[in-house]
Tab-separated table of C-alpha atoms in Angstrom:
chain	number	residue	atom	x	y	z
A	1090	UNK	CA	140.455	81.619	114.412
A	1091	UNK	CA	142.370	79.329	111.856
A	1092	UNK	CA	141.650	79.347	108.512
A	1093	UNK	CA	142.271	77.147	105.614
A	1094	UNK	CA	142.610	77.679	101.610
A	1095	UNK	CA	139.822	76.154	99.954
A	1096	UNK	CA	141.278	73.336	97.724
A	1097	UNK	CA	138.733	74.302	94.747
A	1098	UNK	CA	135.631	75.802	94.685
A	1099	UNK	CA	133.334	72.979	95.179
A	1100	UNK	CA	134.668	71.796	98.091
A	1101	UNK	CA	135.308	73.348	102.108
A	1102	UNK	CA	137.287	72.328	104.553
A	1103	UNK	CA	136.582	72.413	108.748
A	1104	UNK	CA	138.306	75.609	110.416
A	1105	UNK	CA	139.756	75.623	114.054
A	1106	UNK	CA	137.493	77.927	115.897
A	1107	UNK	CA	137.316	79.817	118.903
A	1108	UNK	CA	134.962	82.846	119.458
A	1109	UNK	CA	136.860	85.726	121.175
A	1110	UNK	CA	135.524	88.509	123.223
A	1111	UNK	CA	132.702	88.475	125.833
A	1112	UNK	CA	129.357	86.429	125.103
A	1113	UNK	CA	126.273	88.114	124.101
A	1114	UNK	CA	124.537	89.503	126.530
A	1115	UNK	CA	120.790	87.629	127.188
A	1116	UNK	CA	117.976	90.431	127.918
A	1117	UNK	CA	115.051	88.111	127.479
A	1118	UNK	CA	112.498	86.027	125.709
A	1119	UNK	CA	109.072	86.004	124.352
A	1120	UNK	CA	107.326	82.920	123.648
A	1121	UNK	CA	103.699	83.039	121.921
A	1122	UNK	CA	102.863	79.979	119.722
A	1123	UNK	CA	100.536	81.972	117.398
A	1124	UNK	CA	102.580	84.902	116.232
A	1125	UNK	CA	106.230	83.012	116.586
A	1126	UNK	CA	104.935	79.382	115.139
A	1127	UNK	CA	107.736	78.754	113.194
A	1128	UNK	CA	109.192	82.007	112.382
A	1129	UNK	CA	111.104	81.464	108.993
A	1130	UNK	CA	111.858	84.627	107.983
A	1131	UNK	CA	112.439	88.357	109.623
A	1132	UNK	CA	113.442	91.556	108.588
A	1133	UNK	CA	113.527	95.274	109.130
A	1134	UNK	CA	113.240	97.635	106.419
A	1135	UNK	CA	114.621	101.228	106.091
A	1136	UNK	CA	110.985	102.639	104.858
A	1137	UNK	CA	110.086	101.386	108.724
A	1138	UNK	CA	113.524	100.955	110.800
A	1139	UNK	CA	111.402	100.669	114.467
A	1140	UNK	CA	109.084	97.494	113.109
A	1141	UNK	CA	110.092	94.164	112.318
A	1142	UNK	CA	108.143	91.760	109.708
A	1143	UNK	CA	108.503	88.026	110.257
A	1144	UNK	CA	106.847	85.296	108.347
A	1145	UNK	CA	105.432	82.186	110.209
A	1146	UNK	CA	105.472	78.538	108.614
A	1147	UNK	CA	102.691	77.785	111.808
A	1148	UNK	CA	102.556	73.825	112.617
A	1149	UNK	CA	104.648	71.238	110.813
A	1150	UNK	CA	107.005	73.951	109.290
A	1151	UNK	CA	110.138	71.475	109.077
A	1152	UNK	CA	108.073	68.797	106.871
A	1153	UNK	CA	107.849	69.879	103.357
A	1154	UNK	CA	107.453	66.514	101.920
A	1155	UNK	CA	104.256	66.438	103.430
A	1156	UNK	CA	102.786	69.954	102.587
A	1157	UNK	CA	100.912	68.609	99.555
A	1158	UNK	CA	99.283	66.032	101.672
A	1159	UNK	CA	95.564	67.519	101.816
A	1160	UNK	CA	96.042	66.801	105.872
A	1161	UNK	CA	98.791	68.571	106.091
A	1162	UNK	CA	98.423	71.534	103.464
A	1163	UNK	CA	96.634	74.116	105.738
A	1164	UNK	CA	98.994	75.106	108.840
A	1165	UNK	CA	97.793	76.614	111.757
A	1166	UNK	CA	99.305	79.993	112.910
A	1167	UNK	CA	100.783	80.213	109.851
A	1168	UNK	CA	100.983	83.876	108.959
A	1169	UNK	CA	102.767	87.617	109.280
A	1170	UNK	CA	103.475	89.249	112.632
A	1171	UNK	CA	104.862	93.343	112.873
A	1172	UNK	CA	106.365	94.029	115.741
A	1173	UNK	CA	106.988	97.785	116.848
A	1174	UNK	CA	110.534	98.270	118.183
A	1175	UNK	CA	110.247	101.812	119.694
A	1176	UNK	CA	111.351	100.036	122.910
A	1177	UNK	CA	114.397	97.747	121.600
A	1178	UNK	CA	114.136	95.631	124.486
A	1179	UNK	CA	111.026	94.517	124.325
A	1180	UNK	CA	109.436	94.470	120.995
A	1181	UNK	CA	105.570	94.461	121.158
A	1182	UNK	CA	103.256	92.609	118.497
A	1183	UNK	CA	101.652	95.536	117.137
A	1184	UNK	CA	99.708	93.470	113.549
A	1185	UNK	CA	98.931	90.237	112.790
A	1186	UNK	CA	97.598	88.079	109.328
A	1187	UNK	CA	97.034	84.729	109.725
A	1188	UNK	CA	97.656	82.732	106.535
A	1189	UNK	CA	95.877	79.979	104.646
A	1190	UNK	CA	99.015	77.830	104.668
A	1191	UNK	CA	102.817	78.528	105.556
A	1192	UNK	CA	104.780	81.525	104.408
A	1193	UNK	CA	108.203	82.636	104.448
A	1194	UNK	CA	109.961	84.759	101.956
A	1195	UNK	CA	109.390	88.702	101.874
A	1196	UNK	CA	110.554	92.017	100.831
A	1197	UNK	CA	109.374	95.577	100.947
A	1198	UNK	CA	110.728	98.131	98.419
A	1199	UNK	CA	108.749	101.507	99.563
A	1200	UNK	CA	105.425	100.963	99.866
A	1201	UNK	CA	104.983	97.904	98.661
A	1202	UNK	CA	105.769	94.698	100.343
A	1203	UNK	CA	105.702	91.054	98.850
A	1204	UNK	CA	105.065	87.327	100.829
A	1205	UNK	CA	105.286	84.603	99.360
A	1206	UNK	CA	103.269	81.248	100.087
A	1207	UNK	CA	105.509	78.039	99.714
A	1208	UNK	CA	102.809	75.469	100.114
A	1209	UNK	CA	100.954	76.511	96.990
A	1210	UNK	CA	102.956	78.801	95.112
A	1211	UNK	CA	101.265	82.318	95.319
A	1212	UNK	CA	102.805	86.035	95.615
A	1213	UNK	CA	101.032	87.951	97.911
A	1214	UNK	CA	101.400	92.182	98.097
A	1215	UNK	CA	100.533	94.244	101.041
A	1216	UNK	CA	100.272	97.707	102.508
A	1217	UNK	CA	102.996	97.078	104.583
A	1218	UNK	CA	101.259	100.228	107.482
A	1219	UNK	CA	98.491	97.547	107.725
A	1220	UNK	CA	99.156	93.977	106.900
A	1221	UNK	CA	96.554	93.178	109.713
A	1222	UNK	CA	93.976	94.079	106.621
A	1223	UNK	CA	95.470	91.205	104.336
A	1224	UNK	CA	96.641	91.221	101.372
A	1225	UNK	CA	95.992	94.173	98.599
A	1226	UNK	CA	96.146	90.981	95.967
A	1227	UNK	CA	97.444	87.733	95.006
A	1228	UNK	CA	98.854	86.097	92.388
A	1229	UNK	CA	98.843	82.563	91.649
A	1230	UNK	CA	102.067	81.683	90.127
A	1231	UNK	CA	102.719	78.657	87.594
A	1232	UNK	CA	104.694	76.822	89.830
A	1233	UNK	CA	103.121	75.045	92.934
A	1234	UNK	CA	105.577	76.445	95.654
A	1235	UNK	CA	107.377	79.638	96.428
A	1236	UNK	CA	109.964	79.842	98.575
A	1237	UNK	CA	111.935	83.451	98.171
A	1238	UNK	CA	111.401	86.758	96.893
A	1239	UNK	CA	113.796	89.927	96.224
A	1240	UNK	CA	111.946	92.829	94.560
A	1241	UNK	CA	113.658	94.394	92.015
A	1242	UNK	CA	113.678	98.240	90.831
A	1243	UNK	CA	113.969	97.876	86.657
A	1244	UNK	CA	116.340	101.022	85.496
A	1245	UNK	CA	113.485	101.388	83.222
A	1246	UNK	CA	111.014	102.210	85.742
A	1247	UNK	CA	109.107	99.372	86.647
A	1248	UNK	CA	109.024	96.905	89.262
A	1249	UNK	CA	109.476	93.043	89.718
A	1250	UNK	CA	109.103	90.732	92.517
A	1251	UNK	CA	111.967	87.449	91.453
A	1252	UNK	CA	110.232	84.491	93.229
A	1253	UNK	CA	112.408	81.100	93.372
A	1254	UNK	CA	110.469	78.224	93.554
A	1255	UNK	CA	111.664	76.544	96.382
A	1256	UNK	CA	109.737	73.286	97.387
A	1257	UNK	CA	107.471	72.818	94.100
A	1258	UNK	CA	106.841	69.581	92.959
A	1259	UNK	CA	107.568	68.329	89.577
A	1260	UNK	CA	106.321	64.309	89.010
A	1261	UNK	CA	105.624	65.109	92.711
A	1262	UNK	CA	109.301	65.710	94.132
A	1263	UNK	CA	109.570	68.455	95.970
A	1264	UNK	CA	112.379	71.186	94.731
A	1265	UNK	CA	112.191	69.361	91.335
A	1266	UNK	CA	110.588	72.033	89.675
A	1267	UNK	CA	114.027	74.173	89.273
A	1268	UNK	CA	112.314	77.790	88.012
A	1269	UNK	CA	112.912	81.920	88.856
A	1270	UNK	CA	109.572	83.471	88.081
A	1271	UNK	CA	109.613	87.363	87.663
A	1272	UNK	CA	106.084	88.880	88.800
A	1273	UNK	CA	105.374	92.648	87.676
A	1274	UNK	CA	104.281	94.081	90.890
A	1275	UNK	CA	104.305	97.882	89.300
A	1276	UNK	CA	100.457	97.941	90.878
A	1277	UNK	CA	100.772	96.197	93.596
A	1278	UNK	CA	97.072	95.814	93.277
A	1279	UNK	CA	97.507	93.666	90.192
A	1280	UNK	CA	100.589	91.527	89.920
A	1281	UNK	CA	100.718	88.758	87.016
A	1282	UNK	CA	103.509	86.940	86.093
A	1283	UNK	CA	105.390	87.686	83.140
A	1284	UNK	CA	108.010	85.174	82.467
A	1285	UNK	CA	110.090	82.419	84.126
A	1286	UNK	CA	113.333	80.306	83.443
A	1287	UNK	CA	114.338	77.314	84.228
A	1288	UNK	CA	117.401	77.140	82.678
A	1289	UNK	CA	120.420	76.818	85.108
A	1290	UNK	CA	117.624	76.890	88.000
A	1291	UNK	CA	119.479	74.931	90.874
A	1292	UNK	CA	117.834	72.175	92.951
A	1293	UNK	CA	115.370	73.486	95.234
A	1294	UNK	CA	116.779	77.247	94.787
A	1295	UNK	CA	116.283	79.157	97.670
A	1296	UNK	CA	117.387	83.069	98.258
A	1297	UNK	CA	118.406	85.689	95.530
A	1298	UNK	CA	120.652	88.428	95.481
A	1299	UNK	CA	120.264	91.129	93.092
A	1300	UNK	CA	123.317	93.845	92.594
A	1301	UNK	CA	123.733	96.179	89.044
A	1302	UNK	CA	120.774	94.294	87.110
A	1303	UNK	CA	121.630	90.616	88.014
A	1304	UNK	CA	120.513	87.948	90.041
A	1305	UNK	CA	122.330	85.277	91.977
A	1306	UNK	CA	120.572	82.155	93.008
A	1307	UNK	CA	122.129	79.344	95.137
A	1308	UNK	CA	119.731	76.061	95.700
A	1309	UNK	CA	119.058	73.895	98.863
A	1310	UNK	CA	119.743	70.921	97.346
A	1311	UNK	CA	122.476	71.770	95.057
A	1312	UNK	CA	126.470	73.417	94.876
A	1313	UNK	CA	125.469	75.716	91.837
A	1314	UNK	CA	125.342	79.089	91.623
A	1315	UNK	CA	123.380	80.724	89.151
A	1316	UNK	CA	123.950	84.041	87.352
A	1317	UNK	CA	120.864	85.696	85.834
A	1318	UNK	CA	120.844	88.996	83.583
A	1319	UNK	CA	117.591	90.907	84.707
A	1320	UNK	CA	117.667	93.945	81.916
A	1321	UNK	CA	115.314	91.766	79.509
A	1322	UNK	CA	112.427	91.846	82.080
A	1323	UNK	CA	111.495	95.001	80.335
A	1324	UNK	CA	111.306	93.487	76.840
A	1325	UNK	CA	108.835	92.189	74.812
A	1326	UNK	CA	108.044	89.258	75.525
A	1327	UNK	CA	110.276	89.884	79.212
A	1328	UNK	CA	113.133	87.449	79.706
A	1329	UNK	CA	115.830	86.287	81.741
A	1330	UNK	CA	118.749	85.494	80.643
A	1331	UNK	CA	121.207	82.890	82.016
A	1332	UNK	CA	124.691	84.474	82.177
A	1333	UNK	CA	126.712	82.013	84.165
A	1334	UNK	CA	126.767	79.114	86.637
A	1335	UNK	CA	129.372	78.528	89.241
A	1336	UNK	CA	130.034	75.119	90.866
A	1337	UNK	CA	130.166	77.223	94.590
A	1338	UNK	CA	130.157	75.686	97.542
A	1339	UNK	CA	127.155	73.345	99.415
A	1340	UNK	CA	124.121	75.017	99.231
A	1341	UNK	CA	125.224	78.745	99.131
A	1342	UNK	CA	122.378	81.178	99.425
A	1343	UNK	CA	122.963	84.850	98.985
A	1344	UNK	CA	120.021	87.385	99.852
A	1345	UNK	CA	120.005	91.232	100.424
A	1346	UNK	CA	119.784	92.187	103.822
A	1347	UNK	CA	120.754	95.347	104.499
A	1348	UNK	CA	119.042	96.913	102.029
A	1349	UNK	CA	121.922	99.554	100.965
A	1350	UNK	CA	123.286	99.395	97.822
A	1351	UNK	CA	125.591	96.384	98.138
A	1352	UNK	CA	127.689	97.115	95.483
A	1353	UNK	CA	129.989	94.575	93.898
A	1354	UNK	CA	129.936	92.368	97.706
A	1355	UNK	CA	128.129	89.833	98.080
A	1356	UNK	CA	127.305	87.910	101.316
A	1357	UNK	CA	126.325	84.329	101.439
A	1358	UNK	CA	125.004	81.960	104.203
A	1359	UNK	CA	126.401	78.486	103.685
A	1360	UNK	CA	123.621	75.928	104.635
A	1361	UNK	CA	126.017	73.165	105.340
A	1362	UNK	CA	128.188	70.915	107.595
A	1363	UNK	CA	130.142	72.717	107.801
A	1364	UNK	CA	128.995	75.783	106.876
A	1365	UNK	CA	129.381	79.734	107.555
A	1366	UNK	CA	130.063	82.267	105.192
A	1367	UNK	CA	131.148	83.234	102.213
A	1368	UNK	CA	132.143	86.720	100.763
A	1369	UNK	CA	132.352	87.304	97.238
A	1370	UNK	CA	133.233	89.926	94.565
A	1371	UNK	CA	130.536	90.320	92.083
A	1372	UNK	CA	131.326	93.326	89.729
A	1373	UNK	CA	132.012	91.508	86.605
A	1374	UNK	CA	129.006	92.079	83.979
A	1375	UNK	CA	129.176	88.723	82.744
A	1376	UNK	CA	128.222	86.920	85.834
A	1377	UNK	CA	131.734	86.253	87.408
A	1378	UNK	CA	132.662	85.936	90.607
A	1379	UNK	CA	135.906	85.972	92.766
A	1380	UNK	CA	136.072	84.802	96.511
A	1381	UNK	CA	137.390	87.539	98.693
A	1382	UNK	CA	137.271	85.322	102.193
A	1383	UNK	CA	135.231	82.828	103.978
A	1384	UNK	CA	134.645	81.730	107.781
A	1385	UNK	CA	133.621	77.702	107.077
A	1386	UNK	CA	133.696	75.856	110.807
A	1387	UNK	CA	131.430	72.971	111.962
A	1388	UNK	CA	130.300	75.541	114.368
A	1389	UNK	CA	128.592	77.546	111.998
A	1390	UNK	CA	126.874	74.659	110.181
A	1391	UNK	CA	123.399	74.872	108.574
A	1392	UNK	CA	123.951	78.712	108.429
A	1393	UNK	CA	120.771	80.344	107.204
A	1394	UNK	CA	120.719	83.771	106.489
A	1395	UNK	CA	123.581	86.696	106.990
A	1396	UNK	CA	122.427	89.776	108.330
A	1397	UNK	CA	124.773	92.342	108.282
A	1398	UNK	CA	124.822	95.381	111.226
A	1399	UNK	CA	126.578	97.643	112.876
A	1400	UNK	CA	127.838	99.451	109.567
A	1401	UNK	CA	128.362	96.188	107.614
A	1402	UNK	CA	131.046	95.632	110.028
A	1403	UNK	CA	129.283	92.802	112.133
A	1404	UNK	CA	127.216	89.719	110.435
A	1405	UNK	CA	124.744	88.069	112.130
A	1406	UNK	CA	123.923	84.233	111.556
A	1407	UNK	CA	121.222	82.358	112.429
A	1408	UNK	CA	122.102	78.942	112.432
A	1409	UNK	CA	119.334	76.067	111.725
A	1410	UNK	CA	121.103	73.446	113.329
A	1411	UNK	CA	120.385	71.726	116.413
A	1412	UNK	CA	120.407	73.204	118.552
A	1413	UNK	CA	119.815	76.133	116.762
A	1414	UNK	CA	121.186	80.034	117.949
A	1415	UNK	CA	123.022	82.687	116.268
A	1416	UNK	CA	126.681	84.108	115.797
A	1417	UNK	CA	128.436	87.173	115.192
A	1418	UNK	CA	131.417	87.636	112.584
A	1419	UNK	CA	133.649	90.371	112.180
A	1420	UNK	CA	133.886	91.716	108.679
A	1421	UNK	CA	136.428	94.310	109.647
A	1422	UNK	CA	138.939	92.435	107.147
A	1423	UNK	CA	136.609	91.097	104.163
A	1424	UNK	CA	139.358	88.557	103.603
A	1425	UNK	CA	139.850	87.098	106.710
A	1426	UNK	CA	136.266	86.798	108.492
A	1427	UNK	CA	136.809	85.863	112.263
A	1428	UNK	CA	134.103	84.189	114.420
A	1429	UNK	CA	133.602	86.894	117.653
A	1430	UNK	CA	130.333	84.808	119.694
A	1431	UNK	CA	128.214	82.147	119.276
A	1432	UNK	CA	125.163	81.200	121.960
A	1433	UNK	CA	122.507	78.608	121.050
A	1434	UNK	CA	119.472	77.536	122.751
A	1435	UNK	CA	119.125	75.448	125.468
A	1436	UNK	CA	116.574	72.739	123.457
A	1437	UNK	CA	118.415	70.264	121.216
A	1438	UNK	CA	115.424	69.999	119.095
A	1439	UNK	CA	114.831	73.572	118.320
A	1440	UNK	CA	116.717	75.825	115.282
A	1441	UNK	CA	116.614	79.090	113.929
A	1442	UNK	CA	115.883	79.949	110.825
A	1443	UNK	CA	115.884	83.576	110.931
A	1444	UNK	CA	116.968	86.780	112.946
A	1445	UNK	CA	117.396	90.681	113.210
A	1446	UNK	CA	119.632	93.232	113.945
A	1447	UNK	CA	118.281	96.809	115.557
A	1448	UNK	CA	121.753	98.708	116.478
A	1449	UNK	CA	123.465	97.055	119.077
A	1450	UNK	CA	120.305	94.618	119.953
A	1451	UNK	CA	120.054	91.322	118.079
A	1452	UNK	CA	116.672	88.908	117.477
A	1453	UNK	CA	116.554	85.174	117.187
A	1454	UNK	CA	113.649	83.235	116.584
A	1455	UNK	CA	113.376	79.948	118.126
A	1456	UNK	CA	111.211	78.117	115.619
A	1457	UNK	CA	110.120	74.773	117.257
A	1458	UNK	CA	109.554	76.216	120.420
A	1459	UNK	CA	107.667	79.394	119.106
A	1460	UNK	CA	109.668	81.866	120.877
A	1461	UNK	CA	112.069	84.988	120.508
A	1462	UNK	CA	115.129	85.244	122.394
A	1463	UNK	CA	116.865	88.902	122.697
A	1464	UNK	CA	120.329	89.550	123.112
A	1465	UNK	CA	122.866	92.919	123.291
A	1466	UNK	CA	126.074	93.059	121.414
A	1467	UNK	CA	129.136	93.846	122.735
A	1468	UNK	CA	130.761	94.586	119.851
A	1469	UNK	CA	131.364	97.821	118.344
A	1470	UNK	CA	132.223	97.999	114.528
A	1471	UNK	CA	136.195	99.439	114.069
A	1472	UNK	CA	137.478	101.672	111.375
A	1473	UNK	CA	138.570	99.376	108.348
């Protein structure tokens, strides 16, 4: 792999690519076009490491200019589908919720986990041991859309769901309404909403990382990111204060998703042509941030998500493109990411939004054809 210096931070060049090592090896697919309708979102928690939660957009999951269109606003097969992993290879639907309309973010923090509705803008929580029973409550939020959510352990002892607004209309635009609402979810039996900002919100924000109190939010439609001081949440009246933006790169989206500690590293899918990723050192308290290394190809473009595995040493990316697969990086070097495989799907019109890691076996959801395709990796991490 070639790589070149980016000539400032709002802009990326193309890289020379060419994935070394074997190809990953196919082991199957499942297809069902209730439970895999337009997976958007996966993940497998440490509370629960043989299960895997993914949230479903259902029908018409790629038009969001149309979701407030009262035709269009319900979506079938919209919902939440647990699989049980005890067999790696092939994962078995074990729970099922089917949704009003489409959802997609989510995150679990012991034993409570949070979805969020982006059609209408409401924070669900659940028993995550039996989401099949629906939600414990809800919580209609002041913004119509929801696209994200990263829970958030206050050093003061209690707990918020951060919910980025995604797709919510303002003088009916969608993304327009620019705003990171903080939900108390300390009973997950009653969440309200406590505050929100919009100050430094950018377009259409989409994922948020949280490391040592602070939250990092990159937007869709937008080369900002945001830096957020979460300590005030706590206050009265809570608040969130706006430390810092950063004119990035293309819509960079940074999300937890290993669920260690993740220190002063931060990971971030960049949703663009091209696109990849981009690793970053966040341990300055004032909402600074210092490039460490990047892998930016047209290969990687419309990268989605960054799932780390095999000891933080691999990172898996879906890519949304079309057609849409995944790819595995090596981190080994944090400075000089190197592109290892890539496979995408057969279809030209299908994309993936989403996928998992469980050891050495590796998820990705087709979205537009409703299906999951299962793969083994090769690679084994090395010592750094």
């Amino acid at each position: 792999v070639t790589t070149t210096a980016c000539k400032h931070p709002g802009e990326m060049e193309e890289m020379e690519e060419e994935a070394a090592g074997p190809a990953l090896e196919a082991l199957g697919v499942q297809a069902d076009d209730t439970a895999l309708n337009y997976a958007a979102n996966s993940y497998i928690y440490p509370e629960a490491p043989n299960q895997m939660i993914v949230t479903c957009r259902g029908v018409g999951g790629r038009m969001p200019p149309l979701w407030k269109v009262p035709g269009f606003r319900r979506s079938a097969h919209a919902g939440i589908s647990v699989y049980d992993l005890s067999n790696p290879i092939v994962p078995v639907l074990a729970a099922r919720w089917d949704a009003p309309t489409r959802v997609e973010g989510q995150d679990r923090l012991g034993d409570t986990l949070v979805i969020t509705n982006i059609t209408d803008g409401v924070l669900y929580t659940f028993n995550p041991d039996d989401v099949a029973a629906g939600p414990l409550a809800e919580c209609n939020l002041s913004e119509n859309g929801a696209l994200h959510v990263r829970l958030f352990q206050h050093p003061g002892g209690r707990q918020f769901a951060l919910v980025t607004s995604g797709f919510a209309t303002k003088l009916g635009i969608p993304g327009r309404a620019r705003a990171l609402i903080a939900v108390d979810v300390t009973d997950p039996a009653r969440p309200r909403e406590v505050c929100k900002t919009h100050d430094g919100v950018p377009w259409t924000p989409e994922g948020i990382f949280i490391t040592a109190n602070r939250g990092y939010v990159g937007g869709v439609n937008d080369t900002t990111l945001s830096v957020y001081d979460l300590i005030g949440l706590a206050a009265d009246p809570p608040t969130m204060m706006h430390l810092k933006s950063h004119a990035a790169y293309p819509q960079c989206v940074a999300q937890n998703t290993d669920f260690a500690d993740p220190g002063p590293t931060m990971f971030a899918a960049l949703w663009a042509r091209p696109g990849g990723i981009g690793i970053f050192n966040v341990a300055d308290s004032d909402g600074s941030f210092h490039e460490l290394g990047r892998l930016v190809t047209d290969g990687l473009a419309m990268t989605n998500r960054i799932v780390l595995f095999h000891d933080r040493r691999r990172a898996l990316l879906p890519l949304e493109a079309h057609p849409g697969g995944v790819a595995v990086v090596d981190l080994t070097d944090l400075t000089t990411p190197s592109l290892i495989a890539r496979t995408f799907f057969t279809k030209f019109s299908d994309t993936c939004y989403c996928a998992c890691a469980h050891g050495d076996i590796i998820y990705a959801f087709a979205a537009v054809e409703c299906s999951l395709h299962i793969f083994r990796s090769p690679y084994h991490a090395k010592p750094r």
